[in-house]
Amino acid sequence: MTYGLTRLLRTEDDWSNLLCFLAELDPEPLRSALRLAPGRVTVWREASVNAGRGAPAGRADFIVLLDDIESRVMEVKLGAGAHGDQFLAYDAWAEMKGIPISARYLVGSNADPIPNEPSHWSRQLTVPGLLASWNRSTDDLARLLSVRALQQFTQLEAEATGPAHQASIALSDALRLRRLASVAQATVPPGTIFEPKQRSQSGAANICAWRETADGYVVAEIQRLNPRGPRGGTDTPFEIRIMVGIPGATPEADGELADQHRDWLARRSFVQHAGSTVQTMVVAPEDDGFKPTKSNGRGHPRYYGYSGGGQGSSVVLRSTVDLNDMVTVFSAVLEYLTTYPAQ
């Protein structure tokens, strides 16, 4: 069953579906967790919400009903952050239904901040806390599933903090970056904009930080390289890109700016500035980190980056780095941005 759950519980939606299934098997633990009055408890999963009158529409993870009356709204966020107007839609709908703010729950893996989270939603509930609610369920299947799933979630969180190459699924990487964002945000130097948006222009989970400069901006971005290889492996490490760019410029213009600051952008320059501790965590610390050849004519031929995202070098982290190592390196990069050459 452990292997089966590992294969089944691979995404944020999978865990939400499991919580819904447990509530269908035995609603009493959910009633207790949400402090609902006696009555018939039912759950709508991926429920469409729309307050009308031009209000934004959305799909809430859970609407919990008590005797067929909408009573609670829950949104589960594990790897992803808040996006678009989703919470505006939920709030407008909840107001229309008379669901108080205290009955709106944002459920994460733990109490760590969630990117772009609404401050007025309750963070009292967590996924492992809800799972544990069914550990003593009167329903045999619900009890068994909750115990096994909680063990799996504990392993998932361990993967998120341990060596990067031991992660088994992409959700481990997303949880790792969320924790990294939560810790690293406290080290952001004044004048640096920190954005744990967790989605790069290439589609991978990531974290960005940047500073305005006299000639544009300088940015640091950390993301997973090819999260899952062709054989399902997880041996490709994370990388940090140190880039320069000009708002609205072409890749060629960004490349020309990178040419001017080539020495500063080089991987070895950052590593030398950061010191010996960081050096042990970086692949080929003596290299410049630039592209060796032109890549299909897109962007500047010698730098990593993408249109609108800047051009620069790639600082590849060793596959054995753990969460603490990544915090050390990324915090060093944030400090390095402050040394960007003045014009």
CSV table of C-alpha atoms in Angstrom, one decimal:
chain,number,residue,atom,x,y,z
A,1,MET,CA,0.0,0.0,0.0
A,2,THR,CA,2.9,2.4,0.7
A,3,TYR,CA,4.1,2.1,-2.9
A,4,GLY,CA,0.6,2.5,-4.2
A,5,LEU,CA,-0.1,5.7,-2.2
A,6,THR,CA,3.3,7.1,-3.3
A,7,ARG,CA,2.1,6.7,-6.9
A,8,LEU,CA,-1.4,8.0,-6.3
A,9,LEU,CA,-0.5,11.0,-4.0
A,10,ARG,CA,1.8,12.9,-6.4
A,11,THR,CA,0.1,16.3,-6.7
A,12,GLU,CA,-1.7,18.9,-4.6
A,13,ASP,CA,-5.0,17.8,-6.2
A,14,ASP,CA,-4.3,14.2,-5.2
A,15,TRP,CA,-4.1,15.0,-1.5
A,16,SER,CA,-7.2,17.1,-1.7
A,17,ASN,CA,-9.1,14.2,-3.4
A,18,LEU,CA,-7.9,12.0,-0.5
A,19,LEU,CA,-9.2,14.4,2.1
A,20,CYS,CA,-12.6,14.5,0.3
A,21,PHE,CA,-12.7,10.7,0.1
A,22,LEU,CA,-12.0,10.4,3.9
A,23,ALA,CA,-14.8,12.9,4.6
A,24,GLU,CA,-17.2,10.8,2.5
A,25,LEU,CA,-16.2,7.6,4.4
A,26,ASP,CA,-16.5,9.3,7.8
A,27,PRO,CA,-17.5,13.0,8.1
A,28,GLU,CA,-17.1,13.1,11.9
A,29,PRO,CA,-13.4,14.0,12.0
A,30,LEU,CA,-14.0,16.8,9.6
A,31,ARG,CA,-16.9,18.1,11.7
A,32,SER,CA,-14.6,18.1,14.7
A,33,ALA,CA,-11.8,19.9,12.9
A,34,LEU,CA,-14.1,22.6,11.6
A,35,ARG,CA,-16.1,22.8,14.8
A,36,LEU,CA,-19.4,22.2,13.0
A,37,ALA,CA,-22.7,21.8,14.9
A,38,PRO,CA,-24.6,18.4,14.9
A,39,GLY,CA,-26.2,17.7,11.5
A,40,ARG,CA,-25.5,16.0,8.2
A,41,VAL,CA,-22.0,17.0,6.8
A,42,THR,CA,-21.3,16.7,3.1
A,43,VAL,CA,-18.5,18.0,0.9
A,44,TRP,CA,-18.4,19.6,-2.6
A,45,ARG,CA,-15.0,19.1,-4.3
A,46,GLU,CA,-13.7,21.6,-6.9
A,47,ALA,CA,-16.9,23.6,-6.5
A,48,SER,CA,-17.7,26.4,-8.8
A,49,VAL,CA,-18.2,29.7,-7.0
A,50,ASN,CA,-19.6,32.9,-8.5
A,51,ALA,CA,-21.3,35.7,-6.6
A,52,GLY,CA,-22.6,37.2,-9.9
A,53,ARG,CA,-22.9,41.0,-10.7
A,54,GLY,CA,-19.5,41.0,-12.3
A,55,ALA,CA,-17.7,39.4,-9.5
A,56,PRO,CA,-14.8,37.0,-10.4
A,57,ALA,CA,-15.6,33.3,-10.6
A,58,GLY,CA,-13.5,30.4,-9.4
A,59,ARG,CA,-13.4,26.8,-8.2
A,60,ALA,CA,-12.9,26.3,-4.5
A,61,ASP,CA,-11.2,23.1,-3.4
A,62,PHE,CA,-13.8,22.3,-0.8
A,63,ILE,CA,-17.2,23.6,0.2
A,64,VAL,CA,-18.4,22.0,3.4
A,65,LEU,CA,-22.2,21.8,3.9
A,66,LEU,CA,-24.1,21.3,7.1
A,67,ASP,CA,-27.6,20.0,6.5
A,68,ASP,CA,-27.3,21.1,2.8
A,69,ILE,CA,-26.3,24.7,3.7
A,70,GLU,CA,-22.9,26.0,2.7
A,71,SER,CA,-21.0,26.5,6.0
A,72,ARG,CA,-17.2,26.4,5.3
A,73,VAL,CA,-14.9,27.0,2.4
A,74,MET,CA,-11.4,25.4,2.3
A,75,GLU,CA,-8.5,25.9,-0.1
A,76,VAL,CA,-5.6,23.5,-0.1
A,77,LYS,CA,-2.2,24.9,-1.1
A,78,LEU,CA,0.8,22.5,-1.0
A,79,GLY,CA,3.2,23.3,-3.8
A,80,ALA,CA,1.4,26.2,-5.4
A,81,GLY,CA,0.8,29.8,-4.2
A,82,ALA,CA,-2.3,31.9,-4.6
A,83,HIS,CA,-2.9,33.0,-8.2
A,84,GLY,CA,-5.1,35.5,-10.0
A,85,ASP,CA,-8.3,36.6,-8.4
A,86,GLN,CA,-9.2,33.2,-6.9
A,87,PHE,CA,-9.5,34.4,-3.3
A,88,LEU,CA,-11.5,37.5,-4.4
A,89,ALA,CA,-13.9,35.1,-6.0
A,90,TYR,CA,-14.1,32.9,-2.9
A,91,ASP,CA,-14.6,35.9,-0.6
A,92,ALA,CA,-17.3,37.4,-2.8
A,93,TRP,CA,-19.2,34.1,-2.9
A,94,ALA,CA,-18.7,33.5,0.8
A,95,GLU,CA,-20.1,36.9,1.6
A,96,MET,CA,-23.1,36.2,-0.5
A,97,LYS,CA,-23.7,32.9,1.3
A,98,GLY,CA,-23.1,34.4,4.7
A,99,ILE,CA,-20.0,32.4,5.5
A,100,PRO,CA,-17.9,34.4,8.0
A,101,ILE,CA,-14.2,35.0,7.6
A,102,SER,CA,-13.5,32.7,10.5
A,103,ALA,CA,-15.0,29.9,8.5
A,104,ARG,CA,-12.6,30.3,5.5
A,105,TYR,CA,-9.6,28.0,5.7
A,106,LEU,CA,-6.3,28.1,3.8
A,107,VAL,CA,-4.7,24.7,4.4
A,108,GLY,CA,-1.0,24.2,3.8
A,109,SER,CA,1.6,21.5,4.6
A,110,ASN,CA,2.5,23.4,7.8
A,111,ALA,CA,2.3,26.9,9.2
A,112,ASP,CA,4.9,28.4,6.7
A,113,PRO,CA,3.6,31.4,4.7
A,114,ILE,CA,2.0,30.6,1.4
A,115,PRO,CA,3.0,32.9,-1.6
A,116,ASN,CA,0.4,35.7,-2.0
A,117,GLU,CA,-1.8,34.2,0.8
A,118,PRO,CA,-4.8,36.3,1.9
A,119,SER,CA,-4.1,37.4,5.5
A,120,HIS,CA,-7.7,37.1,6.7
A,121,TRP,CA,-8.1,33.4,5.9
A,122,SER,CA,-7.5,31.0,8.8
A,123,ARG,CA,-4.2,29.0,8.8
A,124,GLN,CA,-5.2,26.9,11.7
A,125,LEU,CA,-5.6,23.7,9.7
A,126,THR,CA,-2.8,21.7,7.9
A,127,VAL,CA,-2.9,18.7,5.6
A,128,PRO,CA,-1.2,16.4,8.1
A,129,GLY,CA,-3.3,17.7,10.9
A,130,LEU,CA,-6.5,16.9,8.9
A,131,LEU,CA,-5.2,13.5,8.0
A,132,ALA,CA,-4.5,12.7,11.6
A,133,SER,CA,-8.2,13.5,12.4
A,134,TRP,CA,-9.1,10.2,10.8
A,135,ASN,CA,-6.5,8.1,12.7
A,136,ARG,CA,-9.1,7.0,15.2
A,137,SER,CA,-12.1,6.9,12.7
A,138,THR,CA,-14.8,4.3,13.3
A,139,ASP,CA,-14.5,3.5,9.6
A,140,ASP,CA,-11.8,0.9,9.0
A,141,LEU,CA,-10.9,2.0,5.5
A,142,ALA,CA,-10.7,5.7,6.5
A,143,ARG,CA,-8.6,4.9,9.5
A,144,LEU,CA,-6.2,2.7,7.5
A,145,LEU,CA,-5.9,5.3,4.7
A,146,SER,CA,-5.2,8.2,7.0
A,147,VAL,CA,-2.5,6.4,8.9
A,148,ARG,CA,-0.7,5.3,5.7
A,149,ALA,CA,-1.2,8.7,4.1
A,150,LEU,CA,0.2,10.5,7.1
A,151,GLN,CA,3.3,8.3,6.9
A,152,GLN,CA,3.6,9.2,3.3
A,153,PHE,CA,3.2,12.9,4.0
A,154,THR,CA,5.9,12.8,6.7
A,155,GLN,CA,8.2,11.2,4.1
A,156,LEU,CA,7.3,13.9,1.6
A,157,GLU,CA,8.2,16.7,4.1
A,158,ALA,CA,11.5,14.8,4.9
A,159,GLU,CA,12.3,14.8,1.1
A,160,ALA,CA,11.6,18.5,1.0
A,161,THR,CA,14.4,19.3,3.5
A,162,GLY,CA,16.9,16.5,2.8
A,163,PRO,CA,19.3,16.0,-0.1
A,164,ALA,CA,17.8,17.2,-3.4
A,165,HIS,CA,18.5,14.0,-5.3
A,166,GLN,CA,16.5,11.9,-2.8
A,167,ALA,CA,13.2,13.6,-3.7
A,168,SER,CA,10.7,11.2,-5.2
A,169,ILE,CA,8.1,13.4,-6.8
A,170,ALA,CA,7.9,17.0,-8.1
A,171,LEU,CA,5.7,18.0,-5.1
A,172,SER,CA,8.8,17.4,-2.9
A,173,ASP,CA,10.6,20.1,-4.9
A,174,ALA,CA,7.7,22.5,-4.6
A,175,LEU,CA,7.5,22.1,-0.8
A,176,ARG,CA,11.3,22.6,-0.6
A,177,LEU,CA,11.1,25.9,-2.5
A,178,ARG,CA,8.2,27.1,-0.4
A,179,ARG,CA,10.3,26.4,2.8
A,180,LEU,CA,13.3,28.0,1.1
A,181,ALA,CA,11.2,31.1,0.3
A,182,SER,CA,9.9,31.3,3.8
A,183,VAL,CA,13.4,31.2,5.4
A,184,ALA,CA,15.3,33.2,2.8
A,185,GLN,CA,12.9,36.0,2.7
A,186,ALA,CA,14.2,37.0,6.2
A,187,THR,CA,17.7,37.5,4.7
A,188,VAL,CA,16.6,39.8,1.8
A,189,PRO,CA,18.8,43.0,1.8
A,190,PRO,CA,17.1,46.4,1.7
A,191,GLY,CA,16.2,47.4,-1.8
A,192,THR,CA,15.8,43.9,-3.1
A,193,ILE,CA,12.3,42.8,-4.2
A,194,PHE,CA,11.6,39.2,-3.3
A,195,GLU,CA,8.9,37.3,-5.2
A,196,PRO,CA,8.3,33.6,-4.2
A,197,LYS,CA,6.1,33.3,-7.3
A,198,GLN,CA,7.1,29.6,-7.7
A,199,ARG,CA,6.7,29.5,-11.5
A,200,SER,CA,9.4,30.5,-14.0
A,201,GLN,CA,8.9,31.5,-17.7
A,202,SER,CA,10.1,28.0,-18.5
A,203,GLY,CA,7.3,26.5,-16.3
A,204,ALA,CA,9.4,25.2,-13.5
A,205,ALA,CA,8.8,26.0,-9.8
A,206,ASN,CA,11.1,28.8,-8.7
A,207,ILE,CA,11.8,31.8,-6.5
A,208,CYS,CA,12.9,35.2,-7.8
A,209,ALA,CA,14.5,38.3,-6.3
A,210,TRP,CA,15.7,41.4,-8.1
A,211,ARG,CA,17.1,44.9,-7.7
A,212,GLU,CA,16.7,48.0,-9.8
A,213,THR,CA,19.9,49.3,-11.3
A,214,ALA,CA,20.9,52.3,-13.3
A,215,ASP,CA,20.7,50.3,-16.5
A,216,GLY,CA,17.8,48.0,-15.8
A,217,TYR,CA,17.7,45.3,-13.2
A,218,VAL,CA,19.7,42.5,-11.8
A,219,VAL,CA,17.9,39.3,-10.8
A,220,ALA,CA,18.5,36.0,-9.0
A,221,GLU,CA,16.3,33.0,-9.7
A,222,ILE,CA,16.4,29.5,-8.2
A,223,GLN,CA,14.6,26.6,-9.8
A,224,ARG,CA,14.8,22.8,-10.4
A,225,LEU,CA,16.5,21.7,-13.5
A,226,ASN,CA,14.5,19.1,-15.5
A,227,PRO,CA,12.6,17.9,-12.4
A,228,ARG,CA,12.1,14.4,-13.7
A,229,GLY,CA,14.4,12.8,-16.2
A,230,PRO,CA,13.5,10.3,-18.9
A,231,ARG,CA,14.0,7.4,-16.5
A,232,GLY,CA,12.0,9.0,-13.8
A,233,GLY,CA,15.1,9.9,-11.8
A,234,THR,CA,15.7,12.9,-9.6
A,235,ASP,CA,19.4,13.3,-9.9
A,236,THR,CA,19.4,16.6,-11.7
A,237,PRO,CA,20.1,19.4,-9.2
A,238,PHE,CA,18.7,22.9,-8.6
A,239,GLU,CA,20.3,25.9,-10.2
A,240,ILE,CA,20.5,29.6,-9.5
A,241,ARG,CA,20.6,32.1,-12.4
A,242,ILE,CA,22.3,35.4,-11.8
A,243,MET,CA,21.0,37.7,-14.6
A,244,VAL,CA,20.8,41.3,-15.8
A,245,GLY,CA,18.1,42.7,-18.0
A,246,ILE,CA,16.3,45.8,-19.3
A,247,PRO,CA,12.5,46.0,-18.9
A,248,GLY,CA,10.8,45.4,-22.2
A,249,ALA,CA,14.1,44.8,-24.0
A,250,THR,CA,14.9,42.1,-26.6
A,251,PRO,CA,17.1,39.1,-25.6
A,252,GLU,CA,19.8,40.7,-27.8
A,253,ALA,CA,19.7,43.9,-25.7
A,254,ASP,CA,19.8,41.9,-22.5
A,255,GLY,CA,22.8,40.0,-23.9
A,256,GLU,CA,24.6,43.2,-24.7
A,257,LEU,CA,24.1,44.4,-21.1
A,258,ALA,CA,25.4,41.0,-19.9
A,259,ASP,CA,28.5,41.5,-22.1
A,260,GLN,CA,29.2,44.7,-20.2
A,261,HIS,CA,29.1,42.8,-16.9
A,262,ARG,CA,30.4,39.5,-18.0
A,263,ASP,CA,33.1,39.3,-15.3
A,264,TRP,CA,30.6,40.1,-12.5
A,265,LEU,CA,28.0,37.6,-13.8
A,266,ALA,CA,30.4,34.7,-14.0
A,267,ARG,CA,29.8,31.8,-11.7
A,268,ARG,CA,33.3,31.9,-10.4
A,269,SER,CA,33.0,35.6,-9.4
A,270,PHE,CA,30.0,34.8,-7.3
A,271,VAL,CA,31.6,31.8,-5.7
A,272,GLN,CA,34.8,33.7,-4.9
A,273,HIS,CA,32.8,36.4,-3.3
A,274,ALA,CA,30.7,34.0,-1.3
A,275,GLY,CA,33.6,32.0,0.1
A,276,SER,CA,34.7,28.4,0.6
A,277,THR,CA,31.4,27.1,2.2
A,278,VAL,CA,29.4,28.0,-0.9
A,279,GLN,CA,32.2,26.6,-3.1
A,280,THR,CA,31.6,23.1,-1.8
A,281,MET,CA,27.9,23.3,-2.8
A,282,VAL,CA,28.4,24.4,-6.4
A,283,VAL,CA,29.2,22.3,-9.4
A,284,ALA,CA,32.3,23.4,-11.2
A,285,PRO,CA,32.8,26.6,-9.1
A,286,GLU,CA,35.8,27.6,-11.2
A,287,ASP,CA,33.7,27.9,-14.4
A,288,ASP,CA,32.0,31.0,-15.7
A,289,GLY,CA,28.5,29.3,-15.9
A,290,PHE,CA,27.7,30.7,-19.4
A,291,LYS,CA,26.3,28.7,-22.3
A,292,PRO,CA,29.1,27.1,-24.3
A,293,THR,CA,27.2,27.4,-27.6
A,294,LYS,CA,24.4,29.2,-29.3
A,295,SER,CA,21.0,27.7,-28.5
A,296,ASN,CA,18.9,27.5,-31.6
A,297,GLY,CA,19.3,31.2,-32.3
A,298,ARG,CA,17.1,32.2,-29.3
A,299,GLY,CA,18.4,34.8,-26.9
A,300,HIS,CA,22.0,35.8,-26.6
A,301,PRO,CA,24.4,33.0,-27.6
A,302,ARG,CA,26.6,33.0,-24.5
A,303,TYR,CA,24.2,33.4,-21.5
A,304,TYR,CA,21.5,31.6,-19.7
A,305,GLY,CA,18.1,33.3,-19.5
A,306,TYR,CA,15.0,34.0,-21.6
A,307,SER,CA,13.1,36.8,-23.3
A,308,GLY,CA,12.0,39.3,-20.7
A,309,GLY,CA,13.8,37.5,-18.0
A,310,GLY,CA,17.3,38.7,-18.3
A,311,GLN,CA,20.6,37.0,-19.4
A,312,GLY,CA,23.4,35.7,-17.3
A,313,SER,CA,25.1,32.7,-15.7
A,314,SER,CA,24.0,29.4,-14.2
A,315,VAL,CA,25.1,28.4,-10.7
A,316,VAL,CA,24.4,24.7,-10.6
A,317,LEU,CA,24.0,23.2,-7.1
A,318,ARG,CA,25.3,19.8,-6.2
A,319,SER,CA,22.7,17.0,-6.1
A,320,THR,CA,23.5,16.3,-2.4
A,321,VAL,CA,22.6,19.8,-1.2
A,322,ASP,CA,19.8,19.9,1.4
A,323,LEU,CA,17.4,22.7,2.3
A,324,ASN,CA,19.9,24.3,4.7
A,325,ASP,CA,22.6,24.3,2.0
A,326,MET,CA,20.2,25.9,-0.4
A,327,VAL,CA,19.3,28.6,2.1
A,328,THR,CA,23.0,29.3,2.5
A,329,VAL,CA,23.7,29.6,-1.2
A,330,PHE,CA,20.6,31.6,-2.1
A,331,SER,CA,21.1,34.0,0.8
A,332,ALA,CA,24.7,34.5,-0.5
A,333,VAL,CA,23.3,35.3,-4.0
A,334,LEU,CA,20.9,37.9,-2.6
A,335,GLU,CA,23.8,39.6,-0.9
A,336,TYR,CA,25.9,39.3,-4.1
A,337,LEU,CA,23.2,41.3,-6.0
A,338,THR,CA,24.0,44.3,-3.8
A,339,THR,CA,27.6,44.3,-5.3
A,340,TYR,CA,26.3,44.9,-8.8
A,341,PRO,CA,28.8,47.4,-10.5
A,342,ALA,CA,27.6,51.0,-10.3
A,343,GLN,CA,27.5,52.8,-13.7
